[in-house]
């Protein structure tokens, strides 16, 4: 393929549109969550992912799994966990079967904040998607998202 290949151009245009849609949604979520709940979009995502853990086998996530789920490096995820722990929203403890492992749980305060922020997040997401449908470059992507028969669950 060459740089002038029409298929590559269409692919690149699709990628740019997807990137633009993601950026617009994330910026909107960031503004609303910060204003209403004092949470960044990443903090909300981390609390949401960690809230889905359970005590059964394989129920607690390793830091790499958490990092993958919130799309951050392990070091950035660790810094984010530390910030939320400092705010009393998360707690860490040693894995009972492997002292090298550290688990992270959402505290009661973190759960309360997440539950309060979830409707705000969902409303802001719907608003950002509705706004994006006004852009001819983004409308087809939004249509695909809205037509998805099964929500894509984060692998945790």
PDB file of C-alpha atoms in Angstrom:
ATOM      1  CA  UNK A   1       0.000   0.000   0.000  1.00  0.00           C
ATOM      2  CA  UNK A   2       1.112   3.511  -0.698  1.00  0.00           C
ATOM      3  CA  UNK A   3       0.238   6.674   1.181  1.00  0.00           C
ATOM      4  CA  UNK A   4      -2.183   7.596  -1.613  1.00  0.00           C
ATOM      5  CA  UNK A   5      -4.016   4.238  -1.563  1.00  0.00           C
ATOM      6  CA  UNK A   6      -7.761   5.009  -1.165  1.00  0.00           C
ATOM      7  CA  UNK A   7      -8.238   2.114   1.266  1.00  0.00           C
ATOM      8  CA  UNK A   8      -5.511   3.452   3.533  1.00  0.00           C
ATOM      9  CA  UNK A   9      -7.008   6.907   3.392  1.00  0.00           C
ATOM     10  CA  UNK A  10     -10.436   5.555   4.345  1.00  0.00           C
ATOM     11  CA  UNK A  11      -8.886   3.539   7.155  1.00  0.00           C
ATOM     12  CA  UNK A  12      -6.957   6.552   8.409  1.00  0.00           C
ATOM     13  CA  UNK A  13     -10.072   8.721   8.201  1.00  0.00           C
ATOM     14  CA  UNK A  14     -12.001   6.133  10.211  1.00  0.00           C
ATOM     15  CA  UNK A  15      -9.261   6.045  12.825  1.00  0.00           C
ATOM     16  CA  UNK A  16      -9.214   9.848  13.072  1.00  0.00           C
ATOM     17  CA  UNK A  17     -13.000   9.903  13.469  1.00  0.00           C
ATOM     18  CA  UNK A  18     -12.846   7.276  16.219  1.00  0.00           C
ATOM     19  CA  UNK A  19     -10.090   9.200  17.982  1.00  0.00           C
ATOM     20  CA  UNK A  20     -12.079  12.436  17.686  1.00  0.00           C
ATOM     21  CA  UNK A  21     -15.213  10.781  19.078  1.00  0.00           C
ATOM     22  CA  UNK A  22     -13.284   9.338  22.004  1.00  0.00           C
ATOM     23  CA  UNK A  23     -11.660  12.688  22.753  1.00  0.00           C
ATOM     24  CA  UNK A  24     -14.951  14.571  22.683  1.00  0.00           C
ATOM     25  CA  UNK A  25     -16.678  12.039  24.934  1.00  0.00           C
ATOM     26  CA  UNK A  26     -13.794  11.871  27.397  1.00  0.00           C
ATOM     27  CA  UNK A  27     -13.527  15.677  27.607  1.00  0.00           C
ATOM     28  CA  UNK A  28     -17.261  15.980  28.278  1.00  0.00           C
ATOM     29  CA  UNK A  29     -17.191  13.228  30.919  1.00  0.00           C
ATOM     30  CA  UNK A  30     -14.150  14.843  32.525  1.00  0.00           C
ATOM     31  CA  UNK A  31     -15.872  18.242  32.837  1.00  0.00           C
ATOM     32  CA  UNK A  32     -19.131  16.871  34.213  1.00  0.00           C
ATOM     33  CA  UNK A  33     -17.672  14.313  36.636  1.00  0.00           C
ATOM     34  CA  UNK A  34     -15.147  16.809  37.996  1.00  0.00           C
ATOM     35  CA  UNK A  35     -17.752  19.551  38.431  1.00  0.00           C
ATOM     36  CA  UNK A  36     -20.423  17.341  40.007  1.00  0.00           C
ATOM     37  CA  UNK A  37     -18.392  14.763  41.942  1.00  0.00           C
ATOM     38  CA  UNK A  38     -14.744  15.844  42.096  1.00  0.00           C
ATOM     39  CA  UNK A  39     -13.705  12.831  40.004  1.00  0.00           C
ATOM     40  CA  UNK A  40     -11.710  12.649  36.821  1.00  0.00           C
ATOM     41  CA  UNK A  41     -12.901  10.309  34.083  1.00  0.00           C
ATOM     42  CA  UNK A  42      -9.932   7.999  34.845  1.00  0.00           C
ATOM     43  CA  UNK A  43     -10.752   7.982  38.566  1.00  0.00           C
ATOM     44  CA  UNK A  44     -14.353   7.099  37.773  1.00  0.00           C
ATOM     45  CA  UNK A  45     -13.212   4.295  35.455  1.00  0.00           C
ATOM     46  CA  UNK A  46     -10.844   2.895  38.063  1.00  0.00           C
ATOM     47  CA  UNK A  47     -13.519   2.908  40.766  1.00  0.00           C
ATOM     48  CA  UNK A  48     -15.960   1.294  38.352  1.00  0.00           C
ATOM     49  CA  UNK A  49     -13.536  -1.478  37.364  1.00  0.00           C
ATOM     50  CA  UNK A  50     -12.510  -2.202  40.953  1.00  0.00           C
ATOM     51  CA  UNK A  51     -16.131  -2.206  42.118  1.00  0.00           C
ATOM     52  CA  UNK A  52     -16.756  -5.229  39.875  1.00  0.00           C
ATOM     53  CA  UNK A  53     -14.245  -7.413  41.738  1.00  0.00           C
ATOM     54  CA  UNK A  54     -15.500 -10.223  43.934  1.00  0.00           C
ATOM     55  CA  UNK A  55     -14.080 -12.471  46.628  1.00  0.00           C
ATOM     56  CA  UNK A  56     -14.438 -15.686  44.627  1.00  0.00           C
ATOM     57  CA  UNK A  57     -11.652 -17.390  42.708  1.00  0.00           C
ATOM     58  CA  UNK A  58     -10.106 -14.981  40.236  1.00  0.00           C
ATOM     59  CA  UNK A  59     -12.266 -12.190  41.591  1.00  0.00           C
ATOM     60  CA  UNK A  60      -9.486  -9.820  42.584  1.00  0.00           C
ATOM     61  CA  UNK A  61      -7.554  -8.098  39.857  1.00  0.00           C
ATOM     62  CA  UNK A  62      -3.822  -7.837  39.550  1.00  0.00           C
ATOM     63  CA  UNK A  63      -2.501  -4.343  38.872  1.00  0.00           C
ATOM     64  CA  UNK A  64      -1.752  -5.288  35.248  1.00  0.00           C
ATOM     65  CA  UNK A  65      -5.381  -6.326  34.744  1.00  0.00           C
ATOM     66  CA  UNK A  66      -6.576  -3.077  36.285  1.00  0.00           C
ATOM     67  CA  UNK A  67      -4.159  -1.076  34.116  1.00  0.00           C
ATOM     68  CA  UNK A  68      -5.416  -2.847  30.979  1.00  0.00           C
ATOM     69  CA  UNK A  69      -9.043  -2.224  31.938  1.00  0.00           C
ATOM     70  CA  UNK A  70      -8.544   1.520  32.480  1.00  0.00           C
ATOM     71  CA  UNK A  71      -6.103   1.849  29.551  1.00  0.00           C
ATOM     72  CA  UNK A  72      -3.153   3.167  31.538  1.00  0.00           C
ATOM     73  CA  UNK A  73       0.373   1.957  32.170  1.00  0.00           C
ATOM     74  CA  UNK A  74       0.941  -0.008  35.363  1.00  0.00           C
ATOM     75  CA  UNK A  75       2.905   2.869  36.881  1.00  0.00           C
ATOM     76  CA  UNK A  76       0.184   5.406  36.041  1.00  0.00           C
ATOM     77  CA  UNK A  77      -2.431   3.040  37.462  1.00  0.00           C
ATOM     78  CA  UNK A  78      -0.432   2.646  40.668  1.00  0.00           C
ATOM     79  CA  UNK A  79      -0.204   6.450  41.018  1.00  0.00           C
ATOM     80  CA  UNK A  80      -3.958   6.731  40.420  1.00  0.00           C
ATOM     81  CA  UNK A  81      -4.661   4.041  43.023  1.00  0.00           C
ATOM     82  CA  UNK A  82      -2.435   5.893  45.496  1.00  0.00           C
ATOM     83  CA  UNK A  83      -4.288   9.181  44.901  1.00  0.00           C
ATOM     84  CA  UNK A  84      -7.664   7.513  45.460  1.00  0.00           C
ATOM     85  CA  UNK A  85      -6.333   5.668  48.501  1.00  0.00           C
ATOM     86  CA  UNK A  86      -5.138   9.006  49.929  1.00  0.00           C
ATOM     87  CA  UNK A  87      -8.684  10.316  49.470  1.00  0.00           C
ATOM     88  CA  UNK A  88     -10.103   7.306  51.343  1.00  0.00           C
ATOM     89  CA  UNK A  89     -11.839   5.880  48.267  1.00  0.00           C
ATOM     90  CA  UNK A  90      -9.669   2.760  47.946  1.00  0.00           C
ATOM     91  CA  UNK A  91      -7.774   0.500  50.322  1.00  0.00           C
ATOM     92  CA  UNK A  92      -4.940  -1.938  49.712  1.00  0.00           C
ATOM     93  CA  UNK A  93      -4.031  -5.138  51.516  1.00  0.00           C
ATOM     94  CA  UNK A  94      -1.758  -8.123  51.042  1.00  0.00           C
ATOM     95  CA  UNK A  95      -3.060 -11.165  49.210  1.00  0.00           C
ATOM     96  CA  UNK A  96      -3.682 -13.820  51.896  1.00  0.00           C
ATOM     97  CA  UNK A  97      -2.183 -16.619  49.769  1.00  0.00           C
ATOM     98  CA  UNK A  98       0.728 -14.760  48.164  1.00  0.00           C
ATOM     99  CA  UNK A  99       2.400 -12.074  50.273  1.00  0.00           C
ATOM    100  CA  UNK A 100       3.900 -10.531  47.128  1.00  0.00           C
ATOM    101  CA  UNK A 101       0.439  -9.700  45.800  1.00  0.00           C
ATOM    102  CA  UNK A 102      -1.459  -6.591  46.792  1.00  0.00           C
ATOM    103  CA  UNK A 103      -5.204  -6.254  46.354  1.00  0.00           C
ATOM    104  CA  UNK A 104      -7.110  -3.014  46.009  1.00  0.00           C
ATOM    105  CA  UNK A 105     -10.704  -2.642  47.143  1.00  0.00           C
ATOM    106  CA  UNK A 106     -13.186   0.197  46.893  1.00  0.00           C
ATOM    107  CA  UNK A 107     -14.013   1.545  50.355  1.00  0.00           C
ATOM    108  CA  UNK A 108     -17.533   2.374  51.517  1.00  0.00           C
ATOM    109  CA  UNK A 109     -16.815   6.044  50.742  1.00  0.00           C
ATOM    110  CA  UNK A 110     -15.608   5.061  47.259  1.00  0.00           C
ATOM    111  CA  UNK A 111     -18.720   2.969  46.671  1.00  0.00           C
ATOM    112  CA  UNK A 112     -20.956   5.851  47.756  1.00  0.00           C
ATOM    113  CA  UNK A 113     -19.169   8.278  45.453  1.00  0.00           C
ATOM    114  CA  UNK A 114     -19.286   5.832  42.544  1.00  0.00           C
ATOM    115  CA  UNK A 115     -22.999   5.196  43.042  1.00  0.00           C
ATOM    116  CA  UNK A 116     -23.649   8.941  43.156  1.00  0.00           C
ATOM    117  CA  UNK A 117     -21.507   9.550  40.057  1.00  0.00           C
ATOM    118  CA  UNK A 118     -22.818   6.663  37.927  1.00  0.00           C
ATOM    119  CA  UNK A 119     -26.086   8.370  36.848  1.00  0.00           C
ATOM    120  CA  UNK A 120     -24.136  11.567  36.109  1.00  0.00           C
ATOM    121  CA  UNK A 121     -21.636   9.581  34.027  1.00  0.00           C
ATOM    122  CA  UNK A 122     -24.368   7.800  32.075  1.00  0.00           C
ATOM    123  CA  UNK A 123     -26.308  11.012  31.426  1.00  0.00           C
ATOM    124  CA  UNK A 124     -23.133  12.808  30.314  1.00  0.00           C
ATOM    125  CA  UNK A 125     -22.231   9.908  28.038  1.00  0.00           C
ATOM    126  CA  UNK A 126     -25.653   9.985  26.387  1.00  0.00           C
ATOM    127  CA  UNK A 127     -25.392  13.780  25.980  1.00  0.00           C
ATOM    128  CA  UNK A 128     -21.908  13.525  24.435  1.00  0.00           C
ATOM    129  CA  UNK A 129     -23.092  10.859  21.997  1.00  0.00           C
ATOM    130  CA  UNK A 130     -26.167  12.918  21.074  1.00  0.00           C
ATOM    131  CA  UNK A 131     -23.936  15.922  20.397  1.00  0.00           C
ATOM    132  CA  UNK A 132     -21.591  13.765  18.317  1.00  0.00           C
ATOM    133  CA  UNK A 133     -24.453  12.736  16.018  1.00  0.00           C
ATOM    134  CA  UNK A 134     -24.532  16.350  14.805  1.00  0.00           C
ATOM    135  CA  UNK A 135     -21.066  15.853  13.272  1.00  0.00           C
ATOM    136  CA  UNK A 136     -21.258  13.991   9.935  1.00  0.00           C
ATOM    137  CA  UNK A 137     -17.818  12.455  10.586  1.00  0.00           C
ATOM    138  CA  UNK A 138     -18.929  10.987  13.905  1.00  0.00           C
ATOM    139  CA  UNK A 139     -22.575  10.105  13.343  1.00  0.00           C
ATOM    140  CA  UNK A 140     -21.862   6.701  11.713  1.00  0.00           C
ATOM    141  CA  UNK A 141     -19.696   5.671  14.672  1.00  0.00           C
ATOM    142  CA  UNK A 142     -22.354   6.725  17.164  1.00  0.00           C
ATOM    143  CA  UNK A 143     -24.944   4.772  15.177  1.00  0.00           C
ATOM    144  CA  UNK A 144     -22.772   1.644  15.407  1.00  0.00           C
ATOM    145  CA  UNK A 145     -22.337   2.116  19.162  1.00  0.00           C
ATOM    146  CA  UNK A 146     -26.046   2.583  19.706  1.00  0.00           C
ATOM    147  CA  UNK A 147     -26.941  -0.435  17.547  1.00  0.00           C
ATOM    148  CA  UNK A 148     -24.590  -2.792  19.367  1.00  0.00           C
ATOM    149  CA  UNK A 149     -26.842  -5.647  20.577  1.00  0.00           C
ATOM    150  CA  UNK A 150     -24.557  -6.666  23.425  1.00  0.00           C
ATOM    151  CA  UNK A 151     -22.578  -4.239  25.543  1.00  0.00           C
ATOM    152  CA  UNK A 152     -18.859  -4.889  25.472  1.00  0.00           C
ATOM    153  CA  UNK A 153     -17.800  -5.764  29.012  1.00  0.00           C
ATOM    154  CA  UNK A 154     -14.330  -4.997  30.230  1.00  0.00           C
ATOM    155  CA  UNK A 155     -12.402  -8.164  30.788  1.00  0.00           C
ATOM    156  CA  UNK A 156     -11.893  -8.331  34.532  1.00  0.00           C
TER     157      UNK A 156
END
